[in-house]
């Protein structure tokens, strides 16, 4: 007969009955928490440990952790509304799931006094290293972190980002030996976009300007920080959600993950300790809060050491902030740059438009400067449109700390909103993929059209662009990422025509289907993008050769 060692059958029966009753109560309460809105009824909520490790079963039994991407064409149509619900039977919490911009604004754009907070339960991966700006629930805690980090993001920083991107691009050309090549095949373009993003955050974020041939390593020189970050972002979920015995299993993957965590931990602790000493010394020597370094991290340490800051961050919070800078400044930008090049490769007409603007604004005879940034708005638009297709920050989860009322449109076509009474503790997930594909805001949402963003030329922040979030809690690194992207794309597209690296017999359409798809790791990421760079012949060169 079936039995579990050391567990008495009656204890097992009591356990099963208790679990069933608890879950039944949760389902009843969950339906109330989502205002009885219709939606997915499933076994597991995707953002639980079980949900993440299980493969998707048939719909809707368990939609899988990647359902947001895979069901982007059908989810909201199925229920004829852009705010639906998820109620899980066996694991996880019920929630509203919205692709509506007005609902998103009510939930995420309220600032420090809002009753909507970031629930800690879902920020565990971010908070693992210590409290930080991105993981803070809200209220005073968030405001304090933002006050300390905010001043570090200024025009001086962005000019530094531009200049460093230029330096790293040139360094990359020399060290990769591409200067003399007419064509380069690149199996995974993320190898370069990730390295670029890491170098820019190392340099402008931490004041550590590395050479392309010399990637930064951890304290023991065992593993590069790039590799440590890659492994940490892939395994952070296991680290933060799995039962602790999993981490002591004698498995190669687990050991490697631990090595990466240790390397990153040592790197961050070292940075915090060294910089604090350095900045204290500079303040003492100068007798003022003027420091020589312009990088974000030094500015953060300075703000923290400032006489005016009554509530400075402690060491663990500094480590947490270091991780957030490294992670947020690296993974998101690296993936979006790879996706932008992928889309431009299969849309040569859009690539030509960007190239023509680069030629008009910069030409061939000089390097682009930070002053060119706004004039290169079509390059930025190509980046925005890739970000619309694959928004790296794909979901924003918020929980209400008070009974509240949400105004929610009744169906897909109507503007008319109904009042939804939501009890304290209810969760809303803002579906960034859903918003960015919602035909309410984007006609023809599955077409890659950078021209949607040309209004950017006159308005700095288009209302429907949510990829960096909206309101006072929007991404603090937005302009940092944009400046880096525009500079690097302008340099690259000026020198090279970007084409898809096709398999034998593959068409562009098949390549696009195969490559430009996404999956949720810690952020929503495009798969490996294989490209061919073909050197552009300048007009002057073509005249000379003819
Ligand atoms: C393409 C690049 C990027 C994208 C798509 C992106 C997206 C986002 C999104 C959607 C949020 C809001 C998350 C939420 O509220 O749940 C956010 C917040 C944040 N981002 Fe970014 N980000 C990018 C680049 C960067 C960079 C380069 C940095 C730093 C150098 C950065 C640092 C942060 C921080 C610290 C927060 C938390 C802000 C707060 O809670 O007040 N991000 N980002």
PDB file of C-alpha atoms in Angstrom, residues 210-354:
ATOM      1  CA  UNK A 210      37.770  48.510 -17.797  1.00  0.00           C
ATOM      2  CA  UNK A 211      39.412  47.613 -21.097  1.00  0.00           C
ATOM      3  CA  UNK A 212      37.444  45.473 -23.550  1.00  0.00           C
ATOM      4  CA  UNK A 213      40.173  42.827 -23.371  1.00  0.00           C
ATOM      5  CA  UNK A 214      40.198  42.898 -19.580  1.00  0.00           C
ATOM      6  CA  UNK A 215      36.782  42.190 -18.092  1.00  0.00           C
ATOM      7  CA  UNK A 216      36.347  42.891 -14.362  1.00  0.00           C
ATOM      8  CA  UNK A 217      36.776  39.915 -12.061  1.00  0.00           C
ATOM      9  CA  UNK A 218      35.690  39.246  -8.487  1.00  0.00           C
ATOM     10  CA  UNK A 219      38.039  39.512  -5.530  1.00  0.00           C
ATOM     11  CA  UNK A 220      39.532  36.035  -6.010  1.00  0.00           C
ATOM     12  CA  UNK A 221      39.951  36.509  -9.800  1.00  0.00           C
ATOM     13  CA  UNK A 222      38.034  33.258 -10.302  1.00  0.00           C
ATOM     14  CA  UNK A 223      35.082  34.523 -12.243  1.00  0.00           C
ATOM     15  CA  UNK A 224      34.338  37.680 -14.231  1.00  0.00           C
ATOM     16  CA  UNK A 225      31.669  39.953 -12.826  1.00  0.00           C
ATOM     17  CA  UNK A 226      29.822  39.582 -16.122  1.00  0.00           C
ATOM     18  CA  UNK A 227      29.664  35.800 -15.682  1.00  0.00           C
ATOM     19  CA  UNK A 228      28.747  36.171 -12.005  1.00  0.00           C
ATOM     20  CA  UNK A 229      25.889  38.521 -12.911  1.00  0.00           C
ATOM     21  CA  UNK A 230      24.675  36.179 -15.638  1.00  0.00           C
ATOM     22  CA  UNK A 231      24.641  33.190 -13.301  1.00  0.00           C
ATOM     23  CA  UNK A 232      23.113  35.191 -10.450  1.00  0.00           C
ATOM     24  CA  UNK A 233      20.248  36.484 -12.596  1.00  0.00           C
ATOM     25  CA  UNK A 234      19.589  32.966 -13.891  1.00  0.00           C
ATOM     26  CA  UNK A 235      19.713  31.347 -10.456  1.00  0.00           C
ATOM     27  CA  UNK A 236      18.484  34.123  -8.182  1.00  0.00           C
ATOM     28  CA  UNK A 237      15.049  32.579  -8.193  1.00  0.00           C
ATOM     29  CA  UNK A 238      16.445  29.291  -6.867  1.00  0.00           C
ATOM     30  CA  UNK A 239      18.424  31.197  -4.239  1.00  0.00           C
ATOM     31  CA  UNK A 240      15.512  33.244  -3.012  1.00  0.00           C
ATOM     32  CA  UNK A 241      12.543  30.894  -3.375  1.00  0.00           C
ATOM     33  CA  UNK A 242      13.840  27.329  -3.046  1.00  0.00           C
ATOM     34  CA  UNK A 243      13.907  25.528   0.335  1.00  0.00           C
ATOM     35  CA  UNK A 244      17.390  25.968   1.900  1.00  0.00           C
ATOM     36  CA  UNK A 245      18.425  22.279   1.520  1.00  0.00           C
ATOM     37  CA  UNK A 246      18.436  22.801  -2.282  1.00  0.00           C
ATOM     38  CA  UNK A 247      21.467  25.077  -1.889  1.00  0.00           C
ATOM     39  CA  UNK A 248      23.514  22.358  -0.180  1.00  0.00           C
ATOM     40  CA  UNK A 249      22.846  19.708  -2.840  1.00  0.00           C
ATOM     41  CA  UNK A 250      26.163  18.391  -4.280  1.00  0.00           C
ATOM     42  CA  UNK A 251      25.202  19.373  -7.843  1.00  0.00           C
ATOM     43  CA  UNK A 252      27.529  21.114 -10.293  1.00  0.00           C
ATOM     44  CA  UNK A 253      24.932  23.768 -11.168  1.00  0.00           C
ATOM     45  CA  UNK A 254      24.246  24.565  -7.509  1.00  0.00           C
ATOM     46  CA  UNK A 255      27.990  24.839  -6.739  1.00  0.00           C
ATOM     47  CA  UNK A 256      28.552  27.130  -9.717  1.00  0.00           C
ATOM     48  CA  UNK A 257      25.627  29.311  -8.630  1.00  0.00           C
ATOM     49  CA  UNK A 258      27.148  29.583  -5.160  1.00  0.00           C
ATOM     50  CA  UNK A 259      30.528  30.513  -6.639  1.00  0.00           C
ATOM     51  CA  UNK A 260      28.850  33.273  -8.664  1.00  0.00           C
ATOM     52  CA  UNK A 261      26.950  34.577  -5.630  1.00  0.00           C
ATOM     53  CA  UNK A 262      30.168  34.620  -3.579  1.00  0.00           C
ATOM     54  CA  UNK A 263      32.116  36.423  -6.337  1.00  0.00           C
ATOM     55  CA  UNK A 264      29.419  39.090  -6.674  1.00  0.00           C
ATOM     56  CA  UNK A 265      29.089  39.478  -2.924  1.00  0.00           C
ATOM     57  CA  UNK A 266      32.853  39.963  -2.525  1.00  0.00           C
ATOM     58  CA  UNK A 267      32.912  42.483  -5.413  1.00  0.00           C
ATOM     59  CA  UNK A 268      30.090  44.552  -3.945  1.00  0.00           C
ATOM     60  CA  UNK A 269      31.429  44.529  -0.363  1.00  0.00           C
ATOM     61  CA  UNK A 270      34.835  45.591  -1.633  1.00  0.00           C
ATOM     62  CA  UNK A 271      33.337  48.468  -3.667  1.00  0.00           C
ATOM     63  CA  UNK A 272      31.319  49.773  -0.720  1.00  0.00           C
ATOM     64  CA  UNK A 273      34.246  49.594   1.722  1.00  0.00           C
ATOM     65  CA  UNK A 274      36.845  51.176  -0.584  1.00  0.00           C
ATOM     66  CA  UNK A 275      34.634  53.992  -1.845  1.00  0.00           C
ATOM     67  CA  UNK A 276      33.463  55.008   1.613  1.00  0.00           C
ATOM     68  CA  UNK A 277      37.048  55.422   2.788  1.00  0.00           C
ATOM     69  CA  UNK A 278      37.983  57.308  -0.393  1.00  0.00           C
ATOM     70  CA  UNK A 279      35.094  59.758  -0.194  1.00  0.00           C
ATOM     71  CA  UNK A 280      35.479  60.403   3.534  1.00  0.00           C
ATOM     72  CA  UNK A 281      39.140  61.227   2.882  1.00  0.00           C
ATOM     73  CA  UNK A 282      38.260  63.589   0.007  1.00  0.00           C
ATOM     74  CA  UNK A 283      35.612  65.382   2.073  1.00  0.00           C
ATOM     75  CA  UNK A 284      38.087  65.796   4.950  1.00  0.00           C
ATOM     76  CA  UNK A 285      40.884  67.054   2.651  1.00  0.00           C
ATOM     77  CA  UNK A 286      38.682  69.502   0.706  1.00  0.00           C
ATOM     78  CA  UNK A 287      36.678  70.659   3.702  1.00  0.00           C
ATOM     79  CA  UNK A 288      33.576  70.510   1.479  1.00  0.00           C
ATOM     80  CA  UNK A 289      31.350  67.935  -0.205  1.00  0.00           C
ATOM     81  CA  UNK A 290      33.035  68.436  -3.573  1.00  0.00           C
ATOM     82  CA  UNK A 291      34.447  65.140  -4.895  1.00  0.00           C
ATOM     83  CA  UNK A 292      36.484  64.333  -7.970  1.00  0.00           C
ATOM     84  CA  UNK A 293      34.482  61.329  -9.161  1.00  0.00           C
ATOM     85  CA  UNK A 294      31.303  61.665 -11.267  1.00  0.00           C
ATOM     86  CA  UNK A 295      30.091  58.068 -11.249  1.00  0.00           C
ATOM     87  CA  UNK A 296      26.665  57.178  -9.838  1.00  0.00           C
ATOM     88  CA  UNK A 297      28.026  55.073  -6.989  1.00  0.00           C
ATOM     89  CA  UNK A 298      30.382  57.771  -5.682  1.00  0.00           C
ATOM     90  CA  UNK A 299      27.511  60.267  -5.796  1.00  0.00           C
ATOM     91  CA  UNK A 300      25.375  57.760  -3.881  1.00  0.00           C
ATOM     92  CA  UNK A 301      28.087  57.285  -1.242  1.00  0.00           C
ATOM     93  CA  UNK A 302      28.531  61.075  -1.061  1.00  0.00           C
ATOM     94  CA  UNK A 303      24.790  61.677  -0.581  1.00  0.00           C
ATOM     95  CA  UNK A 304      24.891  59.039   2.129  1.00  0.00           C
ATOM     96  CA  UNK A 305      27.876  60.655   3.868  1.00  0.00           C
ATOM     97  CA  UNK A 306      26.397  64.141   3.549  1.00  0.00           C
ATOM     98  CA  UNK A 307      25.817  66.143   6.716  1.00  0.00           C
ATOM     99  CA  UNK A 308      22.336  66.913   5.420  1.00  0.00           C
ATOM    100  CA  UNK A 309      21.341  63.234   5.243  1.00  0.00           C
ATOM    101  CA  UNK A 310      19.850  62.436   8.611  1.00  0.00           C
ATOM    102  CA  UNK A 311      18.974  58.831   7.745  1.00  0.00           C
ATOM    103  CA  UNK A 312      21.951  57.404   5.828  1.00  0.00           C
ATOM    104  CA  UNK A 313      21.914  53.910   4.369  1.00  0.00           C
ATOM    105  CA  UNK A 314      23.623  51.212   6.435  1.00  0.00           C
ATOM    106  CA  UNK A 315      26.224  48.850   4.923  1.00  0.00           C
ATOM    107  CA  UNK A 316      23.695  46.180   3.975  1.00  0.00           C
ATOM    108  CA  UNK A 317      21.523  48.784   2.237  1.00  0.00           C
ATOM    109  CA  UNK A 318      24.596  50.023   0.385  1.00  0.00           C
ATOM    110  CA  UNK A 319      25.258  46.454  -0.820  1.00  0.00           C
ATOM    111  CA  UNK A 320      21.584  46.154  -1.825  1.00  0.00           C
ATOM    112  CA  UNK A 321      21.849  49.417  -3.771  1.00  0.00           C
ATOM    113  CA  UNK A 322      25.067  48.244  -5.438  1.00  0.00           C
ATOM    114  CA  UNK A 323      23.320  45.083  -6.624  1.00  0.00           C
ATOM    115  CA  UNK A 324      20.368  47.042  -7.976  1.00  0.00           C
ATOM    116  CA  UNK A 325      22.635  49.369  -9.929  1.00  0.00           C
ATOM    117  CA  UNK A 326      24.644  46.469 -11.348  1.00  0.00           C
ATOM    118  CA  UNK A 327      21.627  44.353 -12.165  1.00  0.00           C
ATOM    119  CA  UNK A 328      19.151  46.993 -13.368  1.00  0.00           C
ATOM    120  CA  UNK A 329      21.815  48.815 -15.333  1.00  0.00           C
ATOM    121  CA  UNK A 330      23.070  45.695 -17.081  1.00  0.00           C
ATOM    122  CA  UNK A 331      20.486  43.059 -17.907  1.00  0.00           C
ATOM    123  CA  UNK A 332      17.665  45.363 -19.104  1.00  0.00           C
ATOM    124  CA  UNK A 333      19.825  47.498 -21.392  1.00  0.00           C
ATOM    125  CA  UNK A 334      21.851  44.549 -22.724  1.00  0.00           C
ATOM    126  CA  UNK A 335      18.748  42.653 -23.789  1.00  0.00           C
ATOM    127  CA  UNK A 336      16.940  45.631 -25.262  1.00  0.00           C
ATOM    128  CA  UNK A 337      19.955  46.579 -27.385  1.00  0.00           C
ATOM    129  CA  UNK A 338      20.123  43.004 -28.701  1.00  0.00           C
ATOM    130  CA  UNK A 339      16.396  43.076 -29.489  1.00  0.00           C
ATOM    131  CA  UNK A 340      16.712  46.471 -31.243  1.00  0.00           C
ATOM    132  CA  UNK A 341      19.435  45.141 -33.535  1.00  0.00           C
ATOM    133  CA  UNK A 342      17.323  42.035 -34.181  1.00  0.00           C
ATOM    134  CA  UNK A 343      14.290  44.085 -35.243  1.00  0.00           C
ATOM    135  CA  UNK A 344      16.394  46.434 -37.385  1.00  0.00           C
ATOM    136  CA  UNK A 345      17.980  43.400 -39.068  1.00  0.00           C
ATOM    137  CA  UNK A 346      14.597  42.170 -40.331  1.00  0.00           C
ATOM    138  CA  UNK A 347      13.359  45.711 -41.058  1.00  0.00           C
ATOM    139  CA  UNK A 348      16.072  47.117 -43.345  1.00  0.00           C
ATOM    140  CA  UNK A 349      13.776  50.019 -44.312  1.00  0.00           C
ATOM    141  CA  UNK A 350      13.683  51.143 -40.663  1.00  0.00           C
ATOM    142  CA  UNK A 351      17.427  50.648 -40.386  1.00  0.00           C
ATOM    143  CA  UNK A 352      17.914  52.919 -43.411  1.00  0.00           C
ATOM    144  CA  UNK A 353      15.761  55.618 -41.787  1.00  0.00           C
ATOM    145  CA  UNK A 354      17.903  55.520 -38.637  1.00  0.00           C
TER     146      UNK A 354
END
